[in-house]
Amino acid sequence: MDRNRLHNQVASMRRSLFDQLEELQDDTNPNFVQEVVTLFYNDSTRLIQNIEQALNSRPIDFCKLDDYMHQFKGSSSSIGAKKVTNECTAFREYCNAENAEGCIRSFQQVKQEHAILKRKLEVYLQTVRQASQTA
Amino acid sequence: MTMEEKMGGSNREDEALDRFPVGMRVLAVDDDPICLKVLGTLLLKCQYQVTTTNQAISALKMLRENRNRYDLVISDVNMPDMDGFKLLELVGLEMDLPVIMLSAHSDTKLVMKGITHGACDYLLKPVRIEELKNIWQHVVRRKKPDSKDRVNALNQDKASGGIGEAVQTSTSSSDQKFNKKRKDQNEDEEDDGEDNEHENDDPSTQKKPRVVWSVELHRKFVAAVNHLGLDKAVPKKILDLMNVEGLTRENVASHLQKYRLYLKRLSSVATQQANMVAALGGKDPSYLRMGSLDGFGDFRTLTGSGRLSSATLSSYQPSGMFGRLNSSAALNLRGISSGVIQQGHPQTLSNSINGLGKIQPVGLPANQNQNGTLFQGIPTSIELNQLLQNKSANHFGELNPVNNPNVFGVATNFPDARMTVGSSSSSLSTPSGSPLLLQANTQQAQRSGAFGNQSSLDVASLNQESFDMGVHGFSNFVDNGRCHENWQNTVQLSSFPSNSLSTCEAFSHEQLHTNNLQESISWRSSHLNDNPIDLSASMANAGLEDSRGDMQCQISPSNNVIHNIDYAAKQQWGENSSFAGVDSLVAGAPYVQHLEAGKLAFNTKLRSNEDILFEQRKPQNEFSQNNFETLDVISSPMIKPEQYNETGMMEGELGYDAFPLGSCI
């Protein structure tokens, strides 16, 4: 019924969002996906802020920017956020070329994709919470 | 590692191996919590035992606490508290565990860096479970020879009641490689003692308690070295600074050698070297796992055949350079004595390095008539030792007593690095007969000290086979890791043709270029009949400053060898070895002249007998050193000590492992 529906919803969302992560969740690790998602949610927000700060400072420290982006790319790829990862790669190229303009533009893209992802994640987490409550 | 440890380790390993790869213990390090979590879960899914940490420092701590608790380390490249590559090196150096690098970037440069720093694999994020399912192969790859050796060692140890602990770096936590080497050595030693096939009476007669370079000890060591300054760090002073009871100068010397190699690797001047090292197997210090010391054993047999199957040698894969070198070196030694350094197994070579210790029986003994000669040469080498870096000389001194006084003399010389064929002063402790091997390139002079130790060990074994000693010495060198590089070169020599000379040549050709291979070749010549191998040739090489230690062992009983070597050397050494020296060696006396003053004199001296010139060229890069190490050993006996006053030449820089050959044989 309602619970089932929610559960189903959660499951399908999970499937669509994270294929690999889904696999990793099992009996021994029941809340794996949820944990990871939560982690990513928080961590990426922090990272985005750091990057933004670095971009706004003058002169731009490309090294640090690269580091942040490297980490961000790593974590987003680990949870399977493909679009975000792609944008990160593009950003990194601009960063390597030390193209400030390009970096800023690219970063906008990253932020956008990330925002979309965050929304989806929020919905997912909410649904999970609901499902666990009803369960 | 003490036997107990080994055993314990083995047990543990055995257990783990039973269900392997299930239950493999992995330590994952990544500062990104998401990646860490995902990685950890993936690993769990592969049925490994996982420990995760997001700090490199705590990872190191955990590893240091108990190295045996983990089989594999996976580490991210970008970490805030410590560079991933640095961690990689440290783990490799101290614990000798396989390390896999992880990164979101796939820059070729980064991957290359990972390899040169010793990573056994490089994965990209996001990590896929399929890739993780196969990482256990790296553990097996490293463990295999080790376990075997370990088992053997254990058996042997039990049998022989403990191997004379080589100074070599701690077997336990420190470089696994070292351990292996040591083990090999021990095994060798043990074998020697036990097996008659080894011909030599094992070098283990000189057994010393094995020193385990624990983290604490290593820290003290590093602190002492830093305090003194790397250039000025000599084993004696380090020893004093460390103020550790029961630690001998030899222990420090050999460890220093390894350490130097490790640092060299870090700075990695020669790309080639780096490449080689990387190829070898990454371990930076790559102390060559001598895993197959047995190879040395082969050597022994080789002596009979005296044929260094070049193939084997060549197959010496760089990764095990050290080991290889050893083997080649060992081979050389052996071969030399028996004229035939059988390569036997390239791997053994590598192992041989480890096994250098084992080398003892290197075929030489029985076969060689040279044995006698070798030893004779050794005495001179012993003298040479003195000439050589003093430090190493100490070692040799010990050798002298060895039966093969001749040979060992040389060995001791090596310690100072001359002996090391390659950069490292791995002056192969000339296995009983072949002190020459100890070429410790001058650089390693300090290290050679370490070798020296070895040589001393070998010396004991020398008695019988001069070569054995050399071989032993070799193994010593090998440990130094540095040697391996040389070894490689030497290994090349292995292609020795059946004739003794050829072996020499063979060596020289290939390996020598950089390293001491030449020496190995010389060794071969040494086996030349009973003439005391005048390793002087090699010694002369020591004189070759720039050539670094082209040790040309011209062991030419009939001087034929010399020619061969020359030839070989020349070719091989093209780059490093100043084979030219070899040429001179050939001339015998002339060569001497090349070498720096003292050394040359040696040649002349050597010539007398069949001067086996060991020209050790110091491999320009570290590699050469290794090779020479063995050569050194051989040459040492040859080199007349007196002449060697120039020990300076031998100083590590020369790479000249000019072991006064006498010992080489």
CSV table of C-alpha atoms in Angstrom, one decimal, chain B residues 468-662:
chain,number,residue,atom,x,y,z
B,468,ASP,CA,80.9,-18.9,-2.6
B,469,MET,CA,82.1,-16.3,-0.6
B,470,GLY,CA,81.7,-14.1,-3.4
B,471,VAL,CA,78.4,-15.2,-3.8
B,472,HIS,CA,77.6,-14.6,-0.4
B,473,GLY,CA,79.0,-11.4,-0.7
B,474,PHE,CA,76.7,-10.9,-3.4
B,475,SER,CA,73.8,-11.7,-1.6
B,476,ASN,CA,74.9,-9.2,0.7
B,477,PHE,CA,75.0,-6.8,-1.8
B,478,VAL,CA,71.9,-7.7,-3.0
B,479,ASP,CA,70.4,-6.7,0.0
B,480,ASN,CA,71.5,-3.5,-0.5
B,481,GLY,CA,69.2,-3.3,-3.0
B,482,ARG,CA,71.3,-1.1,-4.8
B,483,CYS,CA,73.0,-3.7,-6.1
B,484,HIS,CA,70.3,-4.9,-8.0
B,485,GLU,CA,70.7,-2.4,-10.4
B,486,ASN,CA,74.0,-3.5,-11.0
B,487,TRP,CA,73.0,-6.8,-10.9
B,488,GLN,CA,71.0,-6.3,-13.7
B,489,ASN,CA,73.8,-5.4,-15.5
B,490,THR,CA,75.7,-8.1,-14.3
B,491,VAL,CA,73.1,-10.3,-15.2
B,492,GLN,CA,73.6,-9.5,-18.5
B,493,LEU,CA,76.9,-10.8,-18.2
B,494,SER,CA,75.3,-13.9,-17.5
B,495,SER,CA,75.1,-14.6,-20.9
B,496,PHE,CA,78.4,-15.9,-20.4
B,497,PRO,CA,79.3,-18.4,-22.8
B,498,SER,CA,80.3,-21.5,-21.5
B,499,ASN,CA,83.8,-20.7,-21.1
B,500,SER,CA,84.7,-18.9,-18.2
B,501,LEU,CA,85.7,-16.1,-20.1
B,502,SER,CA,82.7,-15.9,-21.9
B,503,THR,CA,80.8,-15.7,-18.9
B,504,CYS,CA,82.7,-12.8,-18.0
B,505,GLU,CA,82.2,-11.4,-21.2
B,506,ALA,CA,78.7,-12.1,-21.2
B,507,PHE,CA,78.3,-10.3,-18.2
B,508,SER,CA,80.1,-7.4,-19.2
B,509,HIS,CA,78.3,-7.1,-22.2
B,510,GLU,CA,75.1,-6.8,-21.0
B,511,GLN,CA,75.1,-5.7,-17.7
B,512,LEU,CA,78.3,-4.4,-17.3
B,513,HIS,CA,77.6,-1.4,-18.9
B,514,THR,CA,76.4,0.0,-16.0
B,515,ASN,CA,77.4,-2.1,-13.4
B,516,ASN,CA,79.6,-4.3,-12.2
B,517,LEU,CA,78.6,-6.9,-14.3
B,518,GLN,CA,81.8,-6.7,-15.5
B,519,GLU,CA,82.9,-8.0,-12.4
B,520,SER,CA,80.9,-10.9,-12.7
B,521,ILE,CA,82.5,-11.5,-15.8
B,522,SER,CA,85.7,-11.2,-14.3
B,523,TRP,CA,84.7,-13.6,-12.0
B,524,ARG,CA,84.3,-15.9,-14.6
B,525,SER,CA,87.6,-15.5,-15.5
B,526,SER,CA,88.6,-16.0,-12.1
B,527,HIS,CA,87.5,-19.4,-12.2
B,528,LEU,CA,90.1,-19.6,-14.5
B,529,ASN,CA,92.2,-22.0,-13.2
B,530,ASP,CA,93.8,-21.7,-10.2
B,531,ASN,CA,95.3,-18.5,-10.7
B,532,PRO,CA,94.5,-16.2,-8.2
B,533,ILE,CA,92.2,-14.1,-9.8
B,534,ASP,CA,93.5,-10.9,-10.1
B,535,LEU,CA,90.6,-9.1,-9.6
B,536,SER,CA,92.8,-6.4,-9.7
B,537,ALA,CA,91.4,-5.8,-12.9
B,538,SER,CA,88.3,-5.1,-11.3
B,539,MET,CA,90.0,-3.2,-8.9
B,540,ALA,CA,91.5,-1.2,-11.4
B,541,ASN,CA,88.2,-0.4,-12.5
B,542,ALA,CA,87.6,1.1,-9.3
B,543,GLY,CA,89.9,3.5,-10.5
B,544,LEU,CA,87.6,4.4,-13.1
B,545,GLU,CA,86.0,7.1,-11.5
B,546,ASP,CA,83.7,8.0,-14.0
B,547,SER,CA,83.0,4.8,-15.3
B,548,ARG,CA,82.0,4.0,-12.1
B,549,GLY,CA,83.1,0.9,-11.3
B,550,ASP,CA,83.3,-0.9,-14.3
B,551,MET,CA,84.7,-3.6,-12.7
B,552,GLN,CA,86.1,-5.7,-15.1
B,553,CYS,CA,86.9,-8.8,-13.7
B,554,GLN,CA,89.3,-10.1,-15.8
B,555,ILE,CA,89.9,-13.2,-14.6
B,556,SER,CA,91.9,-14.7,-17.0
B,557,PRO,CA,93.8,-17.4,-15.9
B,558,SER,CA,95.5,-17.0,-19.0
B,559,ASN,CA,94.7,-13.6,-19.5
B,560,ASN,CA,92.4,-14.7,-22.0
B,561,VAL,CA,89.8,-13.7,-19.8
B,562,ILE,CA,90.8,-10.4,-19.8
B,563,HIS,CA,90.4,-10.1,-23.3
B,564,ASN,CA,87.1,-11.4,-23.1
B,565,ILE,CA,86.1,-9.2,-20.6
B,566,ASP,CA,87.3,-6.3,-22.2
B,567,TYR,CA,85.4,-7.0,-25.1
B,568,ALA,CA,82.4,-7.7,-23.3
B,569,ALA,CA,82.8,-4.9,-21.1
B,570,LYS,CA,83.4,-2.6,-23.8
B,571,GLN,CA,80.4,-3.4,-25.5
B,572,GLN,CA,78.3,-3.5,-22.6
B,573,TRP,CA,79.5,-0.8,-20.9
B,574,GLY,CA,79.2,1.4,-23.5
B,575,GLU,CA,77.6,3.7,-21.5
B,576,ASN,CA,78.6,3.5,-18.1
B,577,SER,CA,81.3,1.3,-17.7
B,578,SER,CA,84.3,2.7,-18.9
B,579,PHE,CA,85.2,-0.3,-20.5
B,580,ALA,CA,88.0,1.3,-21.6
B,581,GLY,CA,89.3,0.3,-18.4
B,582,VAL,CA,88.6,-3.1,-19.3
B,583,ASP,CA,90.7,-2.8,-22.2
B,584,SER,CA,93.4,-1.8,-20.1
B,585,LEU,CA,92.7,-4.6,-18.0
B,586,VAL,CA,93.2,-6.7,-20.7
B,587,ALA,CA,96.5,-5.4,-21.0
B,588,GLY,CA,96.6,-6.1,-17.6
B,589,ALA,CA,99.0,-3.8,-16.4
B,590,PRO,CA,97.9,-1.1,-18.5
B,591,TYR,CA,94.7,-1.2,-17.1
B,592,VAL,CA,95.9,-0.6,-13.9
B,593,GLN,CA,97.1,2.5,-15.0
B,594,HIS,CA,93.8,3.6,-15.9
B,595,LEU,CA,92.5,3.1,-12.7
B,596,GLU,CA,93.8,5.4,-10.6
B,597,ALA,CA,97.1,5.0,-9.4
B,598,GLY,CA,96.8,2.5,-6.8
B,599,LYS,CA,94.6,0.4,-8.6
B,600,LEU,CA,96.5,0.1,-11.5
B,601,ALA,CA,99.2,-1.2,-9.6
B,602,PHE,CA,97.0,-3.8,-8.9
B,603,ASN,CA,96.5,-4.8,-12.3
B,604,THR,CA,100.0,-5.5,-12.7
B,605,LYS,CA,99.9,-7.5,-9.8
B,606,LEU,CA,97.0,-9.3,-10.9
B,607,ARG,CA,98.3,-10.0,-14.0
B,608,SER,CA,100.7,-12.0,-12.5
B,609,ASN,CA,98.4,-14.7,-12.0
B,610,GLU,CA,95.9,-14.5,-14.3
B,611,ASP,CA,94.9,-11.4,-13.2
B,612,ILE,CA,91.5,-11.2,-13.3
B,613,LEU,CA,90.7,-7.8,-13.7
B,614,PHE,CA,87.7,-6.8,-12.3
B,615,GLU,CA,86.8,-3.7,-13.7
B,616,GLN,CA,84.1,-2.5,-12.1
B,617,ARG,CA,82.7,0.3,-13.5
B,618,LYS,CA,80.6,2.1,-11.3
B,619,PRO,CA,77.5,2.1,-13.1
B,620,GLN,CA,76.6,5.4,-13.7
B,621,ASN,CA,73.4,4.9,-12.3
B,622,GLU,CA,72.9,2.9,-9.5
B,623,PHE,CA,72.4,0.0,-11.5
B,624,SER,CA,75.8,-0.5,-12.4
B,625,GLN,CA,76.6,-0.7,-8.9
B,626,ASN,CA,74.8,-3.6,-8.4
B,627,ASN,CA,76.3,-5.5,-10.9
B,628,PHE,CA,79.5,-4.9,-9.9
B,629,GLU,CA,79.0,-5.8,-6.7
B,630,THR,CA,79.5,-9.2,-7.5
B,631,LEU,CA,82.3,-8.4,-9.5
B,632,ASP,CA,83.9,-6.6,-6.9
B,633,VAL,CA,84.0,-9.4,-4.9
B,634,ILE,CA,85.8,-11.2,-7.4
B,635,SER,CA,88.1,-8.6,-8.2
B,636,SER,CA,88.9,-7.8,-4.8
B,637,PRO,CA,91.1,-10.6,-4.4
B,638,MET,CA,92.7,-9.7,-7.4
B,639,ILE,CA,93.4,-6.3,-6.6
B,640,LYS,CA,96.3,-5.9,-4.7
B,641,PRO,CA,95.7,-4.2,-1.7
B,642,GLU,CA,98.7,-2.3,-1.8
B,643,GLN,CA,97.9,-0.9,-4.9
B,644,TYR,CA,94.8,-0.1,-3.9
B,645,ASN,CA,95.6,2.5,-1.7
B,646,GLU,CA,93.5,4.3,-3.7
B,647,THR,CA,90.6,3.0,-2.1
B,648,GLY,CA,89.4,6.2,-2.7
B,649,MET,CA,88.8,5.2,-6.0
B,650,MET,CA,86.8,2.6,-5.0
B,651,GLU,CA,84.8,4.8,-3.2
B,652,GLY,CA,81.5,4.4,-4.1
B,653,GLU,CA,81.7,6.7,-6.8
B,654,LEU,CA,83.6,4.6,-8.7
B,655,GLY,CA,81.3,2.2,-8.6
B,656,TYR,CA,84.3,0.5,-8.9
B,657,ASP,CA,83.9,-2.3,-7.0
B,658,ALA,CA,87.2,-3.0,-7.6
B,659,PHE,CA,87.4,-5.7,-5.3
B,660,PRO,CA,90.7,-6.6,-5.2
B,661,LEU,CA,90.1,-9.5,-6.7
B,662,GLY,CA,91.5,-12.0,-5.0
